[in-house]
Amino acid sequence: MQPIRQGDVILLPVLQVEGEKIPQLTLAEGEVTGHKHRIAEGEAELSQKDDILYLRVFSDKALLAHEEHKPISIPQGSWMVQIQREYEPEGWRYVAD
């Protein structure tokens, strides 16, 4: 499986998911707009360990939605959720939606 990107969120395939289950399906929230990268369809769960968020998709696919981006189909499997960063002369910063 290949990494999947939507805006500032990138999903990286992993062999297993670790951590404590989270009772919602929001992968990230926009700092300025409050828009959310969230699982809108499909059977999935989020968990977190050591400030790392993991997504596990149980159904054949899940739909990752965001108000400013085209919805993306996420295939069944386990994923590490990361916020992408970019370099500026002042240093590294997180990509913002």
mmCIF file of N, CA and C in Angstrom:
data_model
loop_
_atom_site.group_PDB
_atom_site.id
_atom_site.type_symbol
_atom_site.label_atom_id
_atom_site.label_comp_id
_atom_site.label_asym_id
_atom_site.label_seq_id
_atom_site.Cartn_x
_atom_site.Cartn_y
_atom_site.Cartn_z
ATOM 1 N N MET A 1 0.841 -1.189 0.000
ATOM 2 C CA MET A 1 0.000 0.000 0.000
ATOM 3 C C MET A 1 0.880 1.243 0.000
ATOM 4 N N GLN A 2 0.409 2.248 -0.671
ATOM 5 C CA GLN A 2 1.124 3.515 -0.787
ATOM 6 C C GLN A 2 0.597 4.515 0.242
ATOM 7 N N PRO A 3 1.426 5.491 0.647
ATOM 8 C CA PRO A 3 0.918 6.566 1.516
ATOM 9 C C PRO A 3 -0.233 7.293 0.821
ATOM 10 N N ILE A 4 -1.142 7.835 1.634
ATOM 11 C CA ILE A 4 -2.298 8.572 1.121
ATOM 12 C C ILE A 4 -2.267 9.956 1.748
ATOM 13 N N ARG A 5 -2.475 10.997 0.926
ATOM 14 C CA ARG A 5 -2.395 12.371 1.408
ATOM 15 C C ARG A 5 -3.688 13.113 1.117
ATOM 16 N N GLN A 6 -4.140 13.891 2.097
ATOM 17 C CA GLN A 6 -5.259 14.807 1.912
ATOM 18 C C GLN A 6 -4.887 16.090 2.644
ATOM 19 N N GLY A 7 -4.598 17.156 1.889
ATOM 20 C CA GLY A 7 -4.189 18.412 2.517
ATOM 21 C C GLY A 7 -2.931 18.211 3.336
ATOM 22 N N ASP A 8 -2.985 18.588 4.607
ATOM 23 C CA ASP A 8 -1.813 18.460 5.477
ATOM 24 C C ASP A 8 -1.720 17.120 6.186
ATOM 25 N N VAL A 9 -2.679 16.219 5.958
ATOM 26 C CA VAL A 9 -2.683 14.907 6.601
ATOM 27 C C VAL A 9 -2.125 13.861 5.638
ATOM 28 N N ILE A 10 -1.242 13.024 6.155
ATOM 29 C CA ILE A 10 -0.722 11.908 5.372
ATOM 30 C C ILE A 10 -0.921 10.627 6.179
ATOM 31 N N LEU A 11 -1.388 9.581 5.489
ATOM 32 C CA LEU A 11 -1.586 8.271 6.101
ATOM 33 C C LEU A 11 -0.502 7.342 5.582
ATOM 34 N N LEU A 12 0.247 6.738 6.502
ATOM 35 C CA LEU A 12 1.328 5.831 6.147
ATOM 36 C C LEU A 12 0.935 4.418 6.548
ATOM 37 N N PRO A 13 1.057 3.439 5.633
ATOM 38 C CA PRO A 13 0.682 2.077 5.986
ATOM 39 C C PRO A 13 1.596 1.518 7.081
ATOM 40 N N VAL A 14 1.001 0.794 8.018
ATOM 41 C CA VAL A 14 1.753 0.133 9.087
ATOM 42 C C VAL A 14 1.249 -1.302 9.207
ATOM 43 N N LEU A 15 2.068 -2.152 9.835
ATOM 44 C CA LEU A 15 1.685 -3.560 9.993
ATOM 45 C C LEU A 15 0.639 -3.760 11.071
ATOM 46 N N GLN A 16 0.739 -2.966 12.144
ATOM 47 C CA GLN A 16 -0.236 -3.118 13.222
ATOM 48 C C GLN A 16 -0.525 -1.767 13.858
ATOM 49 N N VAL A 17 -1.664 -1.711 14.507
ATOM 50 C CA VAL A 17 -2.114 -0.500 15.189
ATOM 51 C C VAL A 17 -1.956 -0.709 16.679
ATOM 52 N N GLU A 18 -1.429 0.300 17.353
ATOM 53 C CA GLU A 18 -1.226 0.220 18.794
ATOM 54 C C GLU A 18 -1.984 1.336 19.489
ATOM 55 N N GLY A 19 -2.084 1.217 20.798
ATOM 56 C CA GLY A 19 -2.593 2.318 21.590
ATOM 57 C C GLY A 19 -3.999 2.152 22.102
ATOM 58 N N GLU A 20 -4.439 3.227 22.726
ATOM 59 C CA GLU A 20 -5.750 3.296 23.347
ATOM 60 C C GLU A 20 -6.778 3.788 22.336
ATOM 61 N N LYS A 21 -7.925 3.138 22.279
ATOM 62 C CA LYS A 21 -8.970 3.531 21.332
ATOM 63 C C LYS A 21 -9.493 4.925 21.658
ATOM 64 N N ILE A 22 -9.821 5.656 20.588
ATOM 65 C CA ILE A 22 -10.382 7.004 20.697
ATOM 66 C C ILE A 22 -11.827 6.925 20.213
ATOM 67 N N PRO A 23 -12.780 7.508 20.952
ATOM 68 C CA PRO A 23 -14.203 7.333 20.618
ATOM 69 C C PRO A 23 -14.733 8.256 19.515
ATOM 70 N N GLN A 24 -13.898 8.682 18.596
ATOM 71 C CA GLN A 24 -14.348 9.519 17.479
ATOM 72 C C GLN A 24 -13.484 9.208 16.264
ATOM 73 N N LEU A 25 -13.812 9.758 15.107
ATOM 74 C CA LEU A 25 -13.087 9.451 13.879
ATOM 75 C C LEU A 25 -12.536 10.708 13.202
ATOM 76 N N THR A 26 -12.116 11.693 13.989
ATOM 77 C CA THR A 26 -11.487 12.904 13.463
ATOM 78 C C THR A 26 -9.982 12.737 13.489
ATOM 79 N N LEU A 27 -9.350 12.775 12.310
ATOM 80 C CA LEU A 27 -7.906 12.589 12.214
ATOM 81 C C LEU A 27 -7.150 13.875 12.520
ATOM 82 N N ALA A 28 -7.720 15.033 12.136
ATOM 83 C CA ALA A 28 -7.082 16.325 12.390
ATOM 84 C C ALA A 28 -8.118 17.428 12.240
ATOM 85 N N GLU A 29 -7.915 18.521 12.981
ATOM 86 C CA GLU A 29 -8.785 19.694 12.890
ATOM 87 C C GLU A 29 -7.982 20.876 12.392
ATOM 88 N N GLY A 30 -8.598 21.685 11.529
ATOM 89 C CA GLY A 30 -7.942 22.886 11.035
ATOM 90 C C GLY A 30 -7.775 23.909 12.138
ATOM 91 N N GLU A 31 -6.585 24.499 12.211
ATOM 92 C CA GLU A 31 -6.298 25.477 13.259
ATOM 93 C C GLU A 31 -7.035 26.789 13.036
ATOM 94 N N VAL A 32 -7.234 27.164 11.776
ATOM 95 C CA VAL A 32 -7.865 28.447 11.470
ATOM 96 C C VAL A 32 -9.358 28.303 11.222
ATOM 97 N N THR A 33 -9.727 27.339 10.366
ATOM 98 C CA THR A 33 -11.125 27.210 9.940
ATOM 99 C C THR A 33 -11.953 26.303 10.835
ATOM 100 N N GLY A 34 -11.299 25.392 11.550
ATOM 101 C CA GLY A 34 -12.034 24.418 12.340
ATOM 102 C C GLY A 34 -12.547 23.245 11.523
ATOM 103 N N HIS A 35 -12.237 23.226 10.204
ATOM 104 C CA HIS A 35 -12.619 22.098 9.371
ATOM 105 C C HIS A 35 -11.868 20.854 9.820
ATOM 106 N N LYS A 36 -12.460 19.699 9.587
ATOM 107 C CA LYS A 36 -11.896 18.453 10.097
ATOM 108 C C LYS A 36 -11.616 17.448 8.986
ATOM 109 N N HIS A 37 -10.501 16.743 9.110
ATOM 110 C CA HIS A 37 -10.235 15.553 8.319
ATOM 111 C C HIS A 37 -10.847 14.423 9.141
ATOM 112 N N ARG A 38 -11.878 13.782 8.600
ATOM 113 C CA ARG A 38 -12.590 12.778 9.395
ATOM 114 C C ARG A 38 -13.062 11.634 8.504
ATOM 115 N N ILE A 39 -13.254 10.497 9.126
ATOM 116 C CA ILE A 39 -13.811 9.356 8.413
ATOM 117 C C ILE A 39 -15.328 9.544 8.386
ATOM 118 N N ALA A 40 -15.879 9.695 7.177
ATOM 119 C CA ALA A 40 -17.301 9.987 7.010
ATOM 120 C C ALA A 40 -18.123 8.741 6.686
ATOM 121 N N GLU A 41 -17.493 7.730 6.107
ATOM 122 C CA GLU A 41 -18.190 6.492 5.750
ATOM 123 C C GLU A 41 -17.254 5.315 5.964
ATOM 124 N N GLY A 42 -17.828 4.169 6.237
ATOM 125 C CA GLY A 42 -17.044 2.957 6.411
ATOM 126 C C GLY A 42 -16.853 2.630 7.885
ATOM 127 N N GLU A 43 -16.379 1.431 8.130
ATOM 128 C CA GLU A 43 -16.141 0.975 9.500
ATOM 129 C C GLU A 43 -14.654 1.125 9.821
ATOM 130 N N ALA A 44 -14.359 1.951 10.837
ATOM 131 C CA ALA A 44 -12.971 2.234 11.198
ATOM 132 C C ALA A 44 -12.890 2.611 12.667
ATOM 133 N N GLU A 45 -11.654 2.636 13.183
ATOM 134 C CA GLU A 45 -11.432 3.118 14.542
ATOM 135 C C GLU A 45 -10.080 3.814 14.611
ATOM 136 N N LEU A 46 -9.978 4.759 15.538
ATOM 137 C CA LEU A 46 -8.727 5.465 15.803
ATOM 138 C C LEU A 46 -8.185 5.032 17.146
ATOM 139 N N SER A 47 -6.873 5.022 17.251
ATOM 140 C CA SER A 47 -6.227 4.790 18.536
ATOM 141 C C SER A 47 -4.999 5.689 18.607
ATOM 142 N N GLN A 48 -4.494 5.861 19.834
ATOM 143 C CA GLN A 48 -3.359 6.754 20.030
ATOM 144 C C GLN A 48 -2.386 6.146 21.026
ATOM 145 N N LYS A 49 -1.098 6.253 20.694
ATOM 146 C CA LYS A 49 -0.045 5.805 21.592
ATOM 147 C C LYS A 49 1.131 6.761 21.448
ATOM 148 N N ASP A 50 1.606 7.296 22.573
ATOM 149 C CA ASP A 50 2.764 8.207 22.575
ATOM 150 C C ASP A 50 2.587 9.352 21.569
ATOM 151 N N ASP A 51 1.427 9.987 21.588
ATOM 152 C CA ASP A 51 1.110 11.118 20.709
ATOM 153 C C ASP A 51 1.095 10.766 19.218
ATOM 154 N N ILE A 52 1.028 9.493 18.904
ATOM 155 C CA ILE A 52 0.900 9.069 17.510
ATOM 156 C C ILE A 52 -0.504 8.500 17.329
ATOM 157 N N LEU A 53 -1.162 8.960 16.267
ATOM 158 C CA LEU A 53 -2.521 8.539 15.975
ATOM 159 C C LEU A 53 -2.484 7.436 14.918
ATOM 160 N N TYR A 54 -3.297 6.401 15.130
ATOM 161 C CA TYR A 54 -3.392 5.281 14.196
ATOM 162 C C TYR A 54 -4.835 5.106 13.750
ATOM 163 N N LEU A 55 -5.014 4.757 12.479
ATOM 164 C CA LEU A 55 -6.328 4.489 11.911
ATOM 165 C C LEU A 55 -6.362 3.037 11.452
ATOM 166 N N ARG A 56 -7.424 2.364 11.799
ATOM 167 C CA ARG A 56 -7.623 0.993 11.315
ATOM 168 C C ARG A 56 -8.956 0.956 10.583
ATOM 169 N N VAL A 57 -8.923 0.570 9.321
ATOM 170 C CA VAL A 57 -10.119 0.472 8.486
ATOM 171 C C VAL A 57 -10.511 -0.995 8.405
ATOM 172 N N PHE A 58 -11.719 -1.313 8.872
ATOM 173 C CA PHE A 58 -12.217 -2.686 8.884
ATOM 174 C C PHE A 58 -13.009 -3.025 7.625
ATOM 175 N N SER A 59 -13.783 -2.060 7.118
ATOM 176 C CA SER A 59 -14.578 -2.296 5.909
ATOM 177 C C SER A 59 -13.648 -2.316 4.695
ATOM 178 N N ASP A 60 -14.183 -2.677 3.527
ATOM 179 C CA ASP A 60 -13.358 -2.714 2.312
ATOM 180 C C ASP A 60 -12.686 -1.371 2.052
ATOM 181 N N LYS A 61 -13.396 -0.299 2.391
ATOM 182 C CA LYS A 61 -12.836 1.047 2.264
ATOM 183 C C LYS A 61 -13.567 1.983 3.217
ATOM 184 N N ALA A 62 -12.932 3.100 3.508
ATOM 185 C CA ALA A 62 -13.542 4.164 4.310
ATOM 186 C C ALA A 62 -13.337 5.468 3.547
ATOM 187 N N LEU A 63 -14.197 6.433 3.788
ATOM 188 C CA LEU A 63 -14.118 7.707 3.088
ATOM 189 C C LEU A 63 -13.556 8.772 4.020
ATOM 190 N N LEU A 64 -12.407 9.355 3.632
ATOM 191 C CA LEU A 64 -11.801 10.458 4.370
ATOM 192 C C LEU A 64 -12.326 11.764 3.775
ATOM 193 N N ALA A 65 -13.025 12.548 4.592
ATOM 194 C CA ALA A 65 -13.670 13.774 4.110
ATOM 195 C C ALA A 65 -13.088 15.011 4.782
ATOM 196 N N HIS A 66 -13.159 16.128 4.076
ATOM 197 C CA HIS A 66 -12.748 17.441 4.578
ATOM 198 C C HIS A 66 -13.478 18.479 3.746
ATOM 199 N N GLU A 67 -13.881 19.561 4.365
ATOM 200 C CA GLU A 67 -14.683 20.578 3.686
ATOM 201 C C GLU A 67 -13.975 21.245 2.507
ATOM 202 N N GLU A 68 -12.640 21.282 2.501
ATOM 203 C CA GLU A 68 -11.904 21.989 1.447
ATOM 204 C C GLU A 68 -11.187 21.059 0.472
ATOM 205 N N HIS A 69 -11.359 19.746 0.631
ATOM 206 C CA HIS A 69 -10.666 18.790 -0.225
ATOM 207 C C HIS A 69 -11.652 17.762 -0.766
ATOM 208 N N LYS A 70 -11.267 17.155 -1.871
ATOM 209 C CA LYS A 70 -12.060 16.074 -2.446
ATOM 210 C C LYS A 70 -11.988 14.864 -1.509
ATOM 211 N N PRO A 71 -13.107 14.171 -1.252
ATOM 212 C CA PRO A 71 -13.071 12.967 -0.404
ATOM 213 C C PRO A 71 -12.143 11.910 -1.010
ATOM 214 N N ILE A 72 -11.501 11.150 -0.136
ATOM 215 C CA ILE A 72 -10.551 10.129 -0.567
ATOM 216 C C ILE A 72 -10.968 8.783 0.013
ATOM 217 N N SER A 73 -10.870 7.760 -0.808
ATOM 218 C CA SER A 73 -11.175 6.407 -0.370
ATOM 219 C C SER A 73 -9.918 5.794 0.262
ATOM 220 N N ILE A 74 -10.058 5.297 1.491
ATOM 221 C CA ILE A 74 -8.959 4.660 2.210
ATOM 222 C C ILE A 74 -9.223 3.153 2.223
ATOM 223 N N PRO A 75 -8.301 2.344 1.679
ATOM 224 C CA PRO A 75 -8.542 0.904 1.666
ATOM 225 C C PRO A 75 -8.399 0.269 3.047
ATOM 226 N N GLN A 76 -8.961 -0.904 3.181
ATOM 227 C CA GLN A 76 -8.890 -1.669 4.418
ATOM 228 C C GLN A 76 -7.424 -1.850 4.818
ATOM 229 N N GLY A 77 -7.158 -1.691 6.110
ATOM 230 C CA GLY A 77 -5.792 -1.862 6.596
ATOM 231 C C GLY A 77 -5.507 -0.965 7.776
ATOM 232 N N SER A 78 -4.225 -0.895 8.134
ATOM 233 C CA SER A 78 -3.777 -0.113 9.284
ATOM 234 C C SER A 78 -2.884 1.028 8.806
ATOM 235 N N TRP A 79 -3.089 2.195 9.403
ATOM 236 C CA TRP A 79 -2.422 3.412 8.951
ATOM 237 C C TRP A 79 -1.934 4.241 10.131
ATOM 238 N N MET A 80 -0.768 4.866 9.996
ATOM 239 C CA MET A 80 -0.292 5.863 10.942
ATOM 240 C C MET A 80 -0.681 7.228 10.379
ATOM 241 N N VAL A 81 -1.261 8.078 11.210
ATOM 242 C CA VAL A 81 -1.720 9.399 10.789
ATOM 243 C C VAL A 81 -0.659 10.424 11.185
ATOM 244 N N GLN A 82 -0.201 11.218 10.217
ATOM 245 C CA GLN A 82 0.772 12.263 10.516
ATOM 246 C C GLN A 82 0.354 13.563 9.854
ATOM 247 N N ILE A 83 0.758 14.665 10.479
ATOM 248 C CA ILE A 83 0.576 15.983 9.889
ATOM 249 C C ILE A 83 1.887 16.327 9.198
ATOM 250 N N GLN A 84 1.807 16.656 7.914
ATOM 251 C CA GLN A 84 3.014 16.934 7.148
ATOM 252 C C GLN A 84 3.665 18.238 7.593
ATOM 253 N N ARG A 85 4.985 18.269 7.448
ATOM 254 C CA ARG A 85 5.739 19.466 7.790
ATOM 255 C C ARG A 85 6.497 19.941 6.560
ATOM 256 N N GLU A 86 6.841 21.234 6.556
ATOM 257 C CA GLU A 86 7.648 21.788 5.481
ATOM 258 C C GLU A 86 8.709 22.696 6.068
ATOM 259 N N TYR A 87 9.799 22.844 5.335
ATOM 260 C CA TYR A 87 10.905 23.650 5.829
ATOM 261 C C TYR A 87 10.795 25.080 5.323
ATOM 262 N N GLU A 88 11.027 26.029 6.219
ATOM 263 C CA GLU A 88 11.141 27.446 5.895
ATOM 264 C C GLU A 88 12.459 27.927 6.484
ATOM 265 N N PRO A 89 12.980 29.063 6.049
ATOM 266 C CA PRO A 89 14.263 29.543 6.606
ATOM 267 C C PRO A 89 14.246 29.654 8.134
ATOM 268 N N GLU A 90 13.083 29.891 8.716
ATOM 269 C CA GLU A 90 12.983 30.000 10.180
ATOM 270 C C GLU A 90 12.983 28.626 10.847
ATOM 271 N N GLY A 91 12.828 27.560 10.064
ATOM 272 C CA GLY A 91 12.807 26.204 10.608
ATOM 273 C C GLY A 91 11.624 25.413 10.080
ATOM 274 N N TRP A 92 11.453 24.216 10.617
ATOM 275 C CA TRP A 92 10.350 23.331 10.212
ATOM 276 C C TRP A 92 9.038 23.824 10.783
ATOM 277 N N ARG A 93 7.972 23.693 9.987
ATOM 278 C CA ARG A 93 6.622 24.027 10.465
ATOM 279 C C ARG A 93 5.651 23.019 9.901
ATOM 280 N N TYR A 94 4.540 22.837 10.609
ATOM 281 C CA TYR A 94 3.504 21.926 10.136
ATOM 282 C C TYR A 94 2.737 22.577 9.005
ATOM 283 N N VAL A 95 2.421 21.809 7.983
ATOM 284 C CA VAL A 95 1.605 22.294 6.885
ATOM 285 C C VAL A 95 0.218 22.592 7.443
ATOM 286 N N ALA A 96 -0.352 23.731 7.076
ATOM 287 C CA ALA A 96 -1.663 24.116 7.587
ATOM 288 C C ALA A 96 -2.662 24.149 6.452
ATOM 289 N N ASP A 97 -3.874 23.689 6.744
ATOM 290 C CA ASP A 97 -4.983 23.755 5.791
ATOM 291 C C ASP A 97 -5.622 25.107 5.855
#
